[in-house]
Structure formats: C-alpha cells, structure tokens
mmCIF file with all atom_site columns, C-alpha atoms in Angstrom:
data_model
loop_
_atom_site.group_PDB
_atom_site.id
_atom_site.type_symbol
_atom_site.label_atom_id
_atom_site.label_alt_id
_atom_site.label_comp_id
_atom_site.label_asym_id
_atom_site.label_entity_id
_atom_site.label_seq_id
_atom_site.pdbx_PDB_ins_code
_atom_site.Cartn_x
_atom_site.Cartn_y
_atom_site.Cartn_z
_atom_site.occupancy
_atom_site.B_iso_or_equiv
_atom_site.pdbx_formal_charge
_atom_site.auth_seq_id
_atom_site.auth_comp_id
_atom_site.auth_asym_id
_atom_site.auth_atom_id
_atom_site.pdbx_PDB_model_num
ATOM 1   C CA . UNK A 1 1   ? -10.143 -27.187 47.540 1.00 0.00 ? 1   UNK A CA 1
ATOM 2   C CA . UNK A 1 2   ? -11.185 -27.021 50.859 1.00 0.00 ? 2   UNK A CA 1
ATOM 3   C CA . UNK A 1 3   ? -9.015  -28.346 53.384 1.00 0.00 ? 3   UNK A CA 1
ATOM 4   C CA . UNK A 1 4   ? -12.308 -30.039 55.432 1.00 0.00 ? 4   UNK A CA 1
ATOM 5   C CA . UNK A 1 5   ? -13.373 -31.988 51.995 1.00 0.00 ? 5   UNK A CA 1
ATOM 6   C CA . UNK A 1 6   ? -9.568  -33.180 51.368 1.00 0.00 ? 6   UNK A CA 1
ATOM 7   C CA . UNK A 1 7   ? -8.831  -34.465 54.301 1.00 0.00 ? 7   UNK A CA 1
ATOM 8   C CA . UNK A 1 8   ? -12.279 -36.557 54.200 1.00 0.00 ? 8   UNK A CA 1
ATOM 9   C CA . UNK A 1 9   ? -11.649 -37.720 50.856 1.00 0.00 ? 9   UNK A CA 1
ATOM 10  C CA . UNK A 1 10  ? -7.842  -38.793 51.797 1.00 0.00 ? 10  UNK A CA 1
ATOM 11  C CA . UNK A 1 11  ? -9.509  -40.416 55.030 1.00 0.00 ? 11  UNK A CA 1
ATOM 12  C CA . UNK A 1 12  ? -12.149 -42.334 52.287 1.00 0.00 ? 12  UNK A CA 1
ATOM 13  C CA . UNK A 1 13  ? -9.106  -43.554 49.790 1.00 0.00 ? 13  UNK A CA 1
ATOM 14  C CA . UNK A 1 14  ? -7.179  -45.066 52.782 1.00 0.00 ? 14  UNK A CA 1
ATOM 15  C CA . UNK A 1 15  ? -9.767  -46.929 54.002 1.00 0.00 ? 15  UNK A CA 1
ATOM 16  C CA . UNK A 1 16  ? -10.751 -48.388 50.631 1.00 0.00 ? 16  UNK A CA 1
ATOM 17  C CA . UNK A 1 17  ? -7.258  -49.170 50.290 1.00 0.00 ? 17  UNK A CA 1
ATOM 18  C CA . UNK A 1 18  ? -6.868  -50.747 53.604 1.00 0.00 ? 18  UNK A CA 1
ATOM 19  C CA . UNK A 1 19  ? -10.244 -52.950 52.584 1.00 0.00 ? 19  UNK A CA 1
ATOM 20  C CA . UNK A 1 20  ? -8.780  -53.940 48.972 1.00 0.00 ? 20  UNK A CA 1
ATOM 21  C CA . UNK A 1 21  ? -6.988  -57.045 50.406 1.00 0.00 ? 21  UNK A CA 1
ATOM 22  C CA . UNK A 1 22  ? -3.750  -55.059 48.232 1.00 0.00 ? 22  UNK A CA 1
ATOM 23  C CA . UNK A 1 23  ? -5.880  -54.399 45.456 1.00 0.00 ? 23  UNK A CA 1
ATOM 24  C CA . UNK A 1 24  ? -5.794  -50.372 45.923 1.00 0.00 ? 24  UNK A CA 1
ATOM 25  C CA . UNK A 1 25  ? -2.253  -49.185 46.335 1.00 0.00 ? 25  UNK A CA 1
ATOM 26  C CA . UNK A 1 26  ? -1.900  -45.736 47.267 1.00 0.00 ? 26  UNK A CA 1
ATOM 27  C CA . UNK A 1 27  ? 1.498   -44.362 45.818 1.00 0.00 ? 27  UNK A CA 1
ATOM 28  C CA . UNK A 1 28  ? 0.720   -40.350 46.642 1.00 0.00 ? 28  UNK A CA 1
ATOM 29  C CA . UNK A 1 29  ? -2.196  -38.589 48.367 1.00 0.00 ? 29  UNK A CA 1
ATOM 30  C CA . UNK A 1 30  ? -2.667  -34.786 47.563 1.00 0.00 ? 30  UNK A CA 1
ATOM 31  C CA . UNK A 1 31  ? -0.806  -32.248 49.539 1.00 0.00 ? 31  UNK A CA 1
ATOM 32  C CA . UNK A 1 32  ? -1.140  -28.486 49.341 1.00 0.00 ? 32  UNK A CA 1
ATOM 33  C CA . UNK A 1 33  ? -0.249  -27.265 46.135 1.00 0.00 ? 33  UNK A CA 1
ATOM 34  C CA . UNK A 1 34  ? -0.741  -30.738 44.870 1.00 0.00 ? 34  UNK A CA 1
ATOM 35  C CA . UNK A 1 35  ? -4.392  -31.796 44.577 1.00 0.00 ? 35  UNK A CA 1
ATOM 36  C CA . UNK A 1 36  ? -3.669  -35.549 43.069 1.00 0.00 ? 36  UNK A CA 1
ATOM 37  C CA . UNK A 1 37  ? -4.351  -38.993 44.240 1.00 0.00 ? 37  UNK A CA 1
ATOM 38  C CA . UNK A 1 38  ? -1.800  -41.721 42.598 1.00 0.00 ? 38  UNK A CA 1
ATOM 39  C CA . UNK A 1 39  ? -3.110  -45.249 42.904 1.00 0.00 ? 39  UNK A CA 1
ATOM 40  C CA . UNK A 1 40  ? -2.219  -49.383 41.844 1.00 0.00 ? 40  UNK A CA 1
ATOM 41  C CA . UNK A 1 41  ? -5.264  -50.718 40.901 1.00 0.00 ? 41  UNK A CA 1
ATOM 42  C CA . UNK A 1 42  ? -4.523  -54.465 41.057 1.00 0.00 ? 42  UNK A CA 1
ATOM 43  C CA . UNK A 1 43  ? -7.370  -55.256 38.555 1.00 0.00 ? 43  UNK A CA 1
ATOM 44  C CA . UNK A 1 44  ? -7.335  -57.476 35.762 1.00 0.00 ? 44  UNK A CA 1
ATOM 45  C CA . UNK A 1 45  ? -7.628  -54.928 32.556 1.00 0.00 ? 45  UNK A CA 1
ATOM 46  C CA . UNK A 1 46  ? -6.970  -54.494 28.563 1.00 0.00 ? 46  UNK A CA 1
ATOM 47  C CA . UNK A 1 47  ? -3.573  -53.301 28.174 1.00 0.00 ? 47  UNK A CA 1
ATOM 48  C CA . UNK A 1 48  ? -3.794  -53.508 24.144 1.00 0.00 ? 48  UNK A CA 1
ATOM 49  C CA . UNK A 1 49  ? -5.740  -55.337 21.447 1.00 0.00 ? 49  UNK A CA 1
ATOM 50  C CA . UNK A 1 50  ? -3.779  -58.763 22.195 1.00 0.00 ? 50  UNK A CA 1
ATOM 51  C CA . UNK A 1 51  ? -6.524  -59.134 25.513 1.00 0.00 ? 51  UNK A CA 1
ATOM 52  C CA . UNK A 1 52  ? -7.913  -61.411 26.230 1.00 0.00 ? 52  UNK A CA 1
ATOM 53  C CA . UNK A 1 53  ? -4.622  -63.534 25.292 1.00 0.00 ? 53  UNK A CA 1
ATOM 54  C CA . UNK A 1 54  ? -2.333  -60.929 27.289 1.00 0.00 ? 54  UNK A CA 1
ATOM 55  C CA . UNK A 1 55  ? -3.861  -59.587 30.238 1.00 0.00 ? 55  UNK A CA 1
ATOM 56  C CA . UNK A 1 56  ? -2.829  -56.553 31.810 1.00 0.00 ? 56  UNK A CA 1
ATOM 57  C CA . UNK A 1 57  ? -3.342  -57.460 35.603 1.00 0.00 ? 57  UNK A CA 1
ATOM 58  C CA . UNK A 1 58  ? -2.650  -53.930 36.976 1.00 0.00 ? 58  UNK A CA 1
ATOM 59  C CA . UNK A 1 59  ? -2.977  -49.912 36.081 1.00 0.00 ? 59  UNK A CA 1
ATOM 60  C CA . UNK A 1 60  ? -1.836  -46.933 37.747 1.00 0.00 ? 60  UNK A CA 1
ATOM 61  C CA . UNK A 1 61  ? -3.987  -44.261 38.047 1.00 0.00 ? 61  UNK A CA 1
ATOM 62  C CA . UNK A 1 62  ? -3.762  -40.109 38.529 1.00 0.00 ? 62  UNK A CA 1
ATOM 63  C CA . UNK A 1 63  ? -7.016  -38.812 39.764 1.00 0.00 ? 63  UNK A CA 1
ATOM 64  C CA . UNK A 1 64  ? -6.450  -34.668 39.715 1.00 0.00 ? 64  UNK A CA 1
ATOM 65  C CA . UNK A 1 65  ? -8.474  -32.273 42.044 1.00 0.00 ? 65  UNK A CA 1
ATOM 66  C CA . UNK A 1 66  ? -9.574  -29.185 40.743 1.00 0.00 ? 66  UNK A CA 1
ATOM 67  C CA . UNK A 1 67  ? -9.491  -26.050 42.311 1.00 0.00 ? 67  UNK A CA 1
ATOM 68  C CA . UNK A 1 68  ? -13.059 -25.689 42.706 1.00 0.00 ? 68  UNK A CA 1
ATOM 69  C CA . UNK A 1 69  ? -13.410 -29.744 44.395 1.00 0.00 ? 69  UNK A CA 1
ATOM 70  C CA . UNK A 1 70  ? -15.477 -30.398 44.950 1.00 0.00 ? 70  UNK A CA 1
ATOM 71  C CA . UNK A 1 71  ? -18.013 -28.386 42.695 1.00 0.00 ? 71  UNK A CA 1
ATOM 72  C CA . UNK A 1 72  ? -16.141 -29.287 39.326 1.00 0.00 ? 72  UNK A CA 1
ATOM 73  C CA . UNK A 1 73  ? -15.238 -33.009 38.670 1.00 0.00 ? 73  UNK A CA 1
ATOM 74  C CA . UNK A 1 74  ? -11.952 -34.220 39.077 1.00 0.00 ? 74  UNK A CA 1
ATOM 75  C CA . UNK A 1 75  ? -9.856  -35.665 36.132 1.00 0.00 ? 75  UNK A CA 1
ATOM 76  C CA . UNK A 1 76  ? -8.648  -39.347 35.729 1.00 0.00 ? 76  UNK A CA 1
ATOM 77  C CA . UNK A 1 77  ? -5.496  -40.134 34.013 1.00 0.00 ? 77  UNK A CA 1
ATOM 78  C CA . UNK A 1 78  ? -4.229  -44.039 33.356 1.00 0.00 ? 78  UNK A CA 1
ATOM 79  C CA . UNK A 1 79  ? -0.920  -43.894 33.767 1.00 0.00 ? 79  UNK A CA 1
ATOM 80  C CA . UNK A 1 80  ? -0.291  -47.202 32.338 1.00 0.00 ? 80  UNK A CA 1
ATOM 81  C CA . UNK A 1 81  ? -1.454  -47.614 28.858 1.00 0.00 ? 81  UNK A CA 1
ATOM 82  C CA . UNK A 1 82  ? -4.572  -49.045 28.443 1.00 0.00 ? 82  UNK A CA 1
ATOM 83  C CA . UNK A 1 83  ? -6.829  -50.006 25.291 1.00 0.00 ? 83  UNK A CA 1
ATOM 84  C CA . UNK A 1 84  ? -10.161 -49.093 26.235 1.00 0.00 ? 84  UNK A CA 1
ATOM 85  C CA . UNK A 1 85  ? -13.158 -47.280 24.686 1.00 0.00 ? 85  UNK A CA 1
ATOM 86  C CA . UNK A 1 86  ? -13.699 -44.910 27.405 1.00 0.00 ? 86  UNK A CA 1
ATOM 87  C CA . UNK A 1 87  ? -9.687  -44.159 28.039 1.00 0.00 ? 87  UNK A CA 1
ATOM 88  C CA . UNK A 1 88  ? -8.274  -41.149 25.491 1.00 0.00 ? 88  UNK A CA 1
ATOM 89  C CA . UNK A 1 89  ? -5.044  -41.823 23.686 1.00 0.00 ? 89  UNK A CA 1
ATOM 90  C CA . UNK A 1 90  ? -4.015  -39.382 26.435 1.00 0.00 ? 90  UNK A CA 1
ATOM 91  C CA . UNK A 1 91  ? -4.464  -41.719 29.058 1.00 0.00 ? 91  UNK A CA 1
ATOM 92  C CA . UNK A 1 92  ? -7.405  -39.299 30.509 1.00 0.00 ? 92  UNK A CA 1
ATOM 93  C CA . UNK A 1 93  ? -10.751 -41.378 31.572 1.00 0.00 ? 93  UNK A CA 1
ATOM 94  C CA . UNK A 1 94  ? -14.095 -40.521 29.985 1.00 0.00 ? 94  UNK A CA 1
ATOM 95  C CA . UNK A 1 95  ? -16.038 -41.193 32.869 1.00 0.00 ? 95  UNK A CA 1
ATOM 96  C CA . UNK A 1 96  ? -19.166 -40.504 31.268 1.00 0.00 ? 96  UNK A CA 1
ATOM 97  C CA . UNK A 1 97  ? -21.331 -39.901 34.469 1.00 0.00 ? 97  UNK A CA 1
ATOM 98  C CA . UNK A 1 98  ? -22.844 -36.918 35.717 1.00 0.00 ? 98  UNK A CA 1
ATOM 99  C CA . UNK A 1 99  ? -19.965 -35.576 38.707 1.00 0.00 ? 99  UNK A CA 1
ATOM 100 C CA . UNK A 1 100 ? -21.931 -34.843 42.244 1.00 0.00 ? 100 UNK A CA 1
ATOM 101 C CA . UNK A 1 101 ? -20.284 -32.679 44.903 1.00 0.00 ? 101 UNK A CA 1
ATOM 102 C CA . UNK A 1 102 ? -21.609 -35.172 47.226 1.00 0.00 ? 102 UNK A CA 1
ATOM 103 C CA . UNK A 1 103 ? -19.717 -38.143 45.795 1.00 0.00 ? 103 UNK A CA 1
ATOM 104 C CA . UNK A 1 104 ? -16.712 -39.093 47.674 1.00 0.00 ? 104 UNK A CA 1
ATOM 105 C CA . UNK A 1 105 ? -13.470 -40.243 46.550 1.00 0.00 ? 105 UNK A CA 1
ATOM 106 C CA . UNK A 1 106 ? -14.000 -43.521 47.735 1.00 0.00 ? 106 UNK A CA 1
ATOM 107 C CA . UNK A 1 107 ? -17.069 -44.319 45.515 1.00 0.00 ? 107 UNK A CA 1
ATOM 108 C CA . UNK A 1 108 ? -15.424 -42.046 42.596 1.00 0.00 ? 108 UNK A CA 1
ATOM 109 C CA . UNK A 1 109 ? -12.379 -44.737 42.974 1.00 0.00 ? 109 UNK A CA 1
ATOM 110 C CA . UNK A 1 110 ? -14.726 -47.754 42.535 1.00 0.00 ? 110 UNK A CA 1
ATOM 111 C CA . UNK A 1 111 ? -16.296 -46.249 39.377 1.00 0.00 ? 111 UNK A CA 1
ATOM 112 C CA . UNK A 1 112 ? -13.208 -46.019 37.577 1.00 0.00 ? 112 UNK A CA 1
ATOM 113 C CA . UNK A 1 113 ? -12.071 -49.725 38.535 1.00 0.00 ? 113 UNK A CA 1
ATOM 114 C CA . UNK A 1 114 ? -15.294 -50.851 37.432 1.00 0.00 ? 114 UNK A CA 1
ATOM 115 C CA . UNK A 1 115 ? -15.225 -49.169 34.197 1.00 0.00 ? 115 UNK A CA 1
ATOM 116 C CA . UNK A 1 116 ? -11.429 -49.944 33.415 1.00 0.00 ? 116 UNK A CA 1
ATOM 117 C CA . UNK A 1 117 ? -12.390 -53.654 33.848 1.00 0.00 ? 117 UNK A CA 1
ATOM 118 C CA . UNK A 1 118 ? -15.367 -53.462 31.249 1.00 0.00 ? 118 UNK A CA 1
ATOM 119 C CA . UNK A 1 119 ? -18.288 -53.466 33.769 1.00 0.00 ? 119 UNK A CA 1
ATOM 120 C CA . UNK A 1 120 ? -21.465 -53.646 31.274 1.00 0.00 ? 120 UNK A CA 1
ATOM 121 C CA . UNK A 1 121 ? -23.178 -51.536 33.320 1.00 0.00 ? 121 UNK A CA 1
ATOM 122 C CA . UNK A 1 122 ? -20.976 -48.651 32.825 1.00 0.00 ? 122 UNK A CA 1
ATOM 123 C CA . UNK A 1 123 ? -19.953 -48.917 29.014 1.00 0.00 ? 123 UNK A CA 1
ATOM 124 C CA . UNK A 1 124 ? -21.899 -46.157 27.241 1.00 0.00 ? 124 UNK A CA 1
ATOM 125 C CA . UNK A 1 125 ? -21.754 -46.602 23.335 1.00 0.00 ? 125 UNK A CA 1
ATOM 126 C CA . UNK A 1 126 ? -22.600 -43.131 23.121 1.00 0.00 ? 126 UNK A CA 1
ATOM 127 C CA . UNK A 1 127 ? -19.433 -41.651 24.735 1.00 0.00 ? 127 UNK A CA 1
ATOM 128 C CA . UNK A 1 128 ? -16.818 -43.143 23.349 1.00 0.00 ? 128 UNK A CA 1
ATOM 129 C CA . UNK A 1 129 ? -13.291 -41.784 24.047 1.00 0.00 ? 129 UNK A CA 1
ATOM 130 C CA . UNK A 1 130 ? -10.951 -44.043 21.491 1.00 0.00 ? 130 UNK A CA 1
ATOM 131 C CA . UNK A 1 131 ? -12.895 -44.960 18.354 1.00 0.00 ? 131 UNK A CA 1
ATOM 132 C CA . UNK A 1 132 ? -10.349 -48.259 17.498 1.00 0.00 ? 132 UNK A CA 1
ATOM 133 C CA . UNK A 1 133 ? -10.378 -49.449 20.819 1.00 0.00 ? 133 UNK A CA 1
ATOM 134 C CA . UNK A 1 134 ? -14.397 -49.640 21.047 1.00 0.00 ? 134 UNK A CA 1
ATOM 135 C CA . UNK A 1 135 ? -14.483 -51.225 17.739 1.00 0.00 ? 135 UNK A CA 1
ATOM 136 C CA . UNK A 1 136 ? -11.693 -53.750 18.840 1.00 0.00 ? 136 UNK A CA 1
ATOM 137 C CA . UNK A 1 137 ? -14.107 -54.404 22.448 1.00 0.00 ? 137 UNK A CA 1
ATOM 138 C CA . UNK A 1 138 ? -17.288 -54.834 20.142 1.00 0.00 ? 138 UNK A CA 1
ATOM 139 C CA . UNK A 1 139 ? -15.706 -57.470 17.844 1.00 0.00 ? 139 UNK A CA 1
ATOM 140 C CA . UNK A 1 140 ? -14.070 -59.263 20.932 1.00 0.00 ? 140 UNK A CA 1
ATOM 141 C CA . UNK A 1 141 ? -17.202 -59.049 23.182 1.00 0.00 ? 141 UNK A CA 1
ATOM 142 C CA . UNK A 1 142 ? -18.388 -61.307 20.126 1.00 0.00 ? 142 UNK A CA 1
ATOM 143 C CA . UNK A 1 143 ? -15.340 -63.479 20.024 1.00 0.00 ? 143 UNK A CA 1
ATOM 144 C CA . UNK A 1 144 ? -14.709 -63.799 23.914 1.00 0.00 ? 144 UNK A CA 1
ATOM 145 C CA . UNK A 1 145 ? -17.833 -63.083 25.597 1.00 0.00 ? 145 UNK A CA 1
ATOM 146 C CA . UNK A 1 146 ? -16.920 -65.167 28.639 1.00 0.00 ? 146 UNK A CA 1
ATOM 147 C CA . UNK A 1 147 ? -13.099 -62.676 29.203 1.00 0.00 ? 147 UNK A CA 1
ATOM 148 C CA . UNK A 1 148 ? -15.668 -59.527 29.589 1.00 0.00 ? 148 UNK A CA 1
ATOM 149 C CA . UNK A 1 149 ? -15.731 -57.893 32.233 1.00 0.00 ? 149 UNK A CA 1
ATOM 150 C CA . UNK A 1 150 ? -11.635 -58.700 32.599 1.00 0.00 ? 150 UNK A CA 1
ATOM 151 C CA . UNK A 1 151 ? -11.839 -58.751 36.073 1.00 0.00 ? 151 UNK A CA 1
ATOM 152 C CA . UNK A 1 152 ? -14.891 -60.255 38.491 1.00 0.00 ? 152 UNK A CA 1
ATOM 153 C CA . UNK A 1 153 ? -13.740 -58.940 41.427 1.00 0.00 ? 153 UNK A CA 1
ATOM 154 C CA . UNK A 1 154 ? -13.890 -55.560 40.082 1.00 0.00 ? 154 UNK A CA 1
ATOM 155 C CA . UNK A 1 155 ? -17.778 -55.932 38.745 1.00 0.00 ? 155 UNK A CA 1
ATOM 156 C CA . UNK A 1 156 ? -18.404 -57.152 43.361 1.00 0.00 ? 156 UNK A CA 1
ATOM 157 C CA . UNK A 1 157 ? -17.391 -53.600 44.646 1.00 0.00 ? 157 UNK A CA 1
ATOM 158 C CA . UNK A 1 158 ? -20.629 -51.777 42.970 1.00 0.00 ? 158 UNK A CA 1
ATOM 159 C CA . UNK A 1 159 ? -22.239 -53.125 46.259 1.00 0.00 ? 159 UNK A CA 1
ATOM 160 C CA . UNK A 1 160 ? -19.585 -52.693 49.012 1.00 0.00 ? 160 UNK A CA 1
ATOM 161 C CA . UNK A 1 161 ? -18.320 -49.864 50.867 1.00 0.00 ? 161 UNK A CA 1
ATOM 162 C CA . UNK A 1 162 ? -15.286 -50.321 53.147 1.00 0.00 ? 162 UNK A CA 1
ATOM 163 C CA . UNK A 1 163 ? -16.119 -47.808 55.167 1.00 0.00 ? 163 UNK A CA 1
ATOM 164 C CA . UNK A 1 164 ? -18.875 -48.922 56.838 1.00 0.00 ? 164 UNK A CA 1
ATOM 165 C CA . UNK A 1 165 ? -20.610 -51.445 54.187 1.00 0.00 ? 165 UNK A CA 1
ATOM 166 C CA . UNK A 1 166 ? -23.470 -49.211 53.754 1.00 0.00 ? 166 UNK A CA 1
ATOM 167 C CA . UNK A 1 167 ? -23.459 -49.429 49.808 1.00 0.00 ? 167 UNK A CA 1
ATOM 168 C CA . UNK A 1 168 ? -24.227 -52.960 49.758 1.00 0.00 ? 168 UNK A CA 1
ATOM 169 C CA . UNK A 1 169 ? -27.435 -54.574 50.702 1.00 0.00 ? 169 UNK A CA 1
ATOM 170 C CA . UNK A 1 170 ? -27.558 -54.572 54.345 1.00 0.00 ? 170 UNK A CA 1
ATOM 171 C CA . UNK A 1 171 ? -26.003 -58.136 55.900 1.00 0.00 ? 171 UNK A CA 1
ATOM 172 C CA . UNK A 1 172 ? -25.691 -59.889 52.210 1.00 0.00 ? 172 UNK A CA 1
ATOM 173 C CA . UNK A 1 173 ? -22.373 -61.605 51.658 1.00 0.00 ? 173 UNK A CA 1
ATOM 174 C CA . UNK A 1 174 ? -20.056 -59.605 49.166 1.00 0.00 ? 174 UNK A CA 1
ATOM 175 C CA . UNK A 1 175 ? -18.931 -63.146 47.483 1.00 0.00 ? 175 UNK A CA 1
ATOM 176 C CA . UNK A 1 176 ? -22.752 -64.239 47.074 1.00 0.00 ? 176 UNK A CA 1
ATOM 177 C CA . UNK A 1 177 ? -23.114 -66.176 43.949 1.00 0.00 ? 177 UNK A CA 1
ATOM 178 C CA . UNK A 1 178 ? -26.340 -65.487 42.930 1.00 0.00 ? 178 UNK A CA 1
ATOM 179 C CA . UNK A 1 179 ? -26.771 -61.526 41.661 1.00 0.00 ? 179 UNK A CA 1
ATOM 180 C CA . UNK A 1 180 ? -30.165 -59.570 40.533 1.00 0.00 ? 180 UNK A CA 1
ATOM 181 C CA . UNK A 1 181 ? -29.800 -56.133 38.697 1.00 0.00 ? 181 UNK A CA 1
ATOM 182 C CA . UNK A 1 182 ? -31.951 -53.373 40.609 1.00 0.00 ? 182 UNK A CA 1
ATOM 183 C CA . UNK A 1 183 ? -32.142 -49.575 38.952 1.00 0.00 ? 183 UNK A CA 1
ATOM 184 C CA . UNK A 1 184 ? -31.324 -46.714 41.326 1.00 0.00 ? 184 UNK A CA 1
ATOM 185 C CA . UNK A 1 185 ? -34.450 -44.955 41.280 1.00 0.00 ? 185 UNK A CA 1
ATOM 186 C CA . UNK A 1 186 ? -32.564 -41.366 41.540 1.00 0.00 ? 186 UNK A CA 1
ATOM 187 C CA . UNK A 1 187 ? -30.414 -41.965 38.652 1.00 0.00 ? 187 UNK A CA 1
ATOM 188 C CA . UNK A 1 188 ? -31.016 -45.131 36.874 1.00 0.00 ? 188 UNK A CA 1
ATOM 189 C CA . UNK A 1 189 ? -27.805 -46.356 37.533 1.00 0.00 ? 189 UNK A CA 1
ATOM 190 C CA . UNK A 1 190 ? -27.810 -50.376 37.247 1.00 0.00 ? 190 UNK A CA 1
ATOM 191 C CA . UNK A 1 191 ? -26.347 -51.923 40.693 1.00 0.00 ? 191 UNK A CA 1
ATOM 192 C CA . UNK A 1 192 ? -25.581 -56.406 40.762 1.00 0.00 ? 192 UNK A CA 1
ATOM 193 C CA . UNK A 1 193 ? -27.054 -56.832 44.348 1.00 0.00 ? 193 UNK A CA 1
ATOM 194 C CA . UNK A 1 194 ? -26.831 -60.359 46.108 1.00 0.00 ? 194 UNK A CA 1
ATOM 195 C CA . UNK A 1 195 ? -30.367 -62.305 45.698 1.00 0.00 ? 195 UNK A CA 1
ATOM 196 C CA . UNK A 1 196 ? -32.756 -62.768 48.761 1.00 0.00 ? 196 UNK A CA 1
ATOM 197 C CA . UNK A 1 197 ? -31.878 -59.906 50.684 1.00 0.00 ? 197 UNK A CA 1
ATOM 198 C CA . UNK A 1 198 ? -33.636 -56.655 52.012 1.00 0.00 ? 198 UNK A CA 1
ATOM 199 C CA . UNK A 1 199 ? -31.651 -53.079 52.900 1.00 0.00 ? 199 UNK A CA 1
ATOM 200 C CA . UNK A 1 200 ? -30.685 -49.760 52.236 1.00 0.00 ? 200 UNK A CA 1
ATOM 201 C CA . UNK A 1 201 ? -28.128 -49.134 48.995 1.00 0.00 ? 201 UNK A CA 1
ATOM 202 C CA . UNK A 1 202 ? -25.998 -46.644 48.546 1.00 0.00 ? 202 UNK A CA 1
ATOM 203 C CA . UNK A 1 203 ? -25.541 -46.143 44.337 1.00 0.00 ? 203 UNK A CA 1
ATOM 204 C CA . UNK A 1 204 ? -21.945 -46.271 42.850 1.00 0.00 ? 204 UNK A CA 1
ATOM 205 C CA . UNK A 1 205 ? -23.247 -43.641 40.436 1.00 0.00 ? 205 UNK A CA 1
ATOM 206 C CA . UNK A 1 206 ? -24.792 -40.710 42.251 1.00 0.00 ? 206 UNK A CA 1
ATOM 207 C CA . UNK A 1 207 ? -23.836 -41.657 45.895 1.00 0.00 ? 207 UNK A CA 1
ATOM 208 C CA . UNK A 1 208 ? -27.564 -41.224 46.858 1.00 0.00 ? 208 UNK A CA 1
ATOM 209 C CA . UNK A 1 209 ? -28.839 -44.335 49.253 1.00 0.00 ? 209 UNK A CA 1
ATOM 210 C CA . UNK A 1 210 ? -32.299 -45.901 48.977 1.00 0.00 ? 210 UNK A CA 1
ATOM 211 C CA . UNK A 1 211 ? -34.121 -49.353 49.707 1.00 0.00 ? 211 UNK A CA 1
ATOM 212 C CA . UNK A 1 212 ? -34.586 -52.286 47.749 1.00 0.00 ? 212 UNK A CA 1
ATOM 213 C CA . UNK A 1 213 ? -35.684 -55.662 48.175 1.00 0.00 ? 213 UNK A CA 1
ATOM 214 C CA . UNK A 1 214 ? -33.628 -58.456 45.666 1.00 0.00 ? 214 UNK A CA 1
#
C-alpha cells in the first residue's frame, strides 16, 4: 500500500468522522505493518432476528487494506454481530459492488453504513451472504415495512460528503424532506437527492461525479 494513498485515505476517514456529529468513531487507523481501519458506527442496525423489537443502535467495524490498495478491494469485517443478508456468519461484509481504485475510504465508509442499515438501494437479492438472515429481512420487510431502513440518518449520507460537500447536490439542505431517486448514469447506482435543486453529484457507488437536475 502506498504510503501517498494511506495517508489520503486516513486524512478522508478523519474528516468523515469529525463531520458524523459522533456517529463515526475511529478506534485505530492503519499503521505500517497494519493496514486496518477500526470504526463505531453509531447507526441504528439488526443485531439478531428480535429487530425491529431490539435494536442494535451501534456496530464496530474492521475495514482491512490489502497489499495491493488500492488495486484489490479492501475487506469489511462487523465486529459486532449482526443479522443481515449481506454480513457472513464470519462477520465479513458482502459488499456486492464493483471495488474502484479511485474510490476513497471516505465514500467506501458510507457504503457500508448504508448497507448495514438496510438502504433499499443497496440490498441485492442476488448476492446474498447469510441465507436465514435474508429470509428473516424478507418476511419482516412484510411485517414492519415502516422499521426498514433501521436507521434514516444513515439512508441522508448517499448525498453528502464531509469533505467538501461535493457528493450532494450543490447548495441543497442535507435534512431536506422531500427526496427524488436519480440513476448515476456511469453505473446505475440509485442516489435519494433533495427535490428542486440543480448540481454536480458525486455517486456513493463508483465515486464518479456528474450533473443532474431533481
């Protein structure tokens, strides 16, 4: 891993963290010889099949580095148990989308709140990781529609960078009540963008940035 990249990426997960209001929690960042990211996520989760009548309110997460980072994808392991369709028995994330080099740590972070608080947009039927947890979701999707996603807040940063706010629609109001669903048009990627506003995007998904009107 190349020191350059590492440091960047560090730089990226502090300021996220710094911008989380307490909601990312940085316990380790990677040192030489150790290429791993430990984070709180203080989001609202499933920590077993009692959800939604026990809610887990926070995870910790591993996020490992390869030694190729960033041209092989790096591996996401819930420290705290989770019951989840895309988590392993293992604890190891399926994250299910294509890895870019050009994705930074900071976006990569978002994706797997998102997806550990059952963001629609991001559960993929067709790569499931934990066969009894996805039929448990299915059924309670039916009987709770209204606890899915488990956390809203989570489902908001799809739009917002910390760094320099250059994911979300330019000048649109993270908290914005009304929300229109526009389709990255590099990778199809679904993206909840505040209604009545014009700018450049930056996608959750593949990183890539382009303009939309919602």
């Amino acid at each position: 891993m190349a020191g350059t990249r590492r440091d960047v990426d560090i730089e990226r997960v502090r300021l996220l963290a710094a911008a989380s209001g307490g909601r990312i929690g940085i316990v380790t960042l990677p040192v030489a010889g150790r290429p791993r990211f430990v984070l709180d996520l203080g989001y609202a989760t499933a920590g077993s099949h009692r959800y939604p009548e026990v809610r887990q309110a926070a995870s910790r997460i591993a996020i490992d580095l390869g030694p190729r980072h960033p041209f092989q994808p790096p591996v996401t392991t819930v420290l705290t148990p989770v019951f989840h369709p895309h988590v392993f028995d293992s604890g190891v994330v399926c994250i299910g989308s294509k890895w870019l080099p050009s994705e930074g740590m900071d976006l990569f972070v978002l994706r797997v709140v998102r997806l550990l608080a059952f963001d629609p947009l991001l559960m993929n039927p067709f790569s499931i990781a934990n066969g009894a947890a996805n039929a448990w979701y299915q059924a309670a999707l039916t009987r709770h529609p209204g606890a899915f996603p488990t956390d809203a807040a989570a489902l908001a940063l799809a739009v917002e960078e910390p760094r320099d706010r250059r994911t979300g629609v330019h000048d649109a109001p993270a908290a914005s009540a009304e929300r229109v669903i526009r389709h990255c048009p590099h990778c199809r990627a679904g993206l909840r963008l505040p209604a009545g506003h014009s700018g450049t995007v930056r996608c959750p998904e593949c990183g890539r940035e382009f303009r939309t009107n919602t």
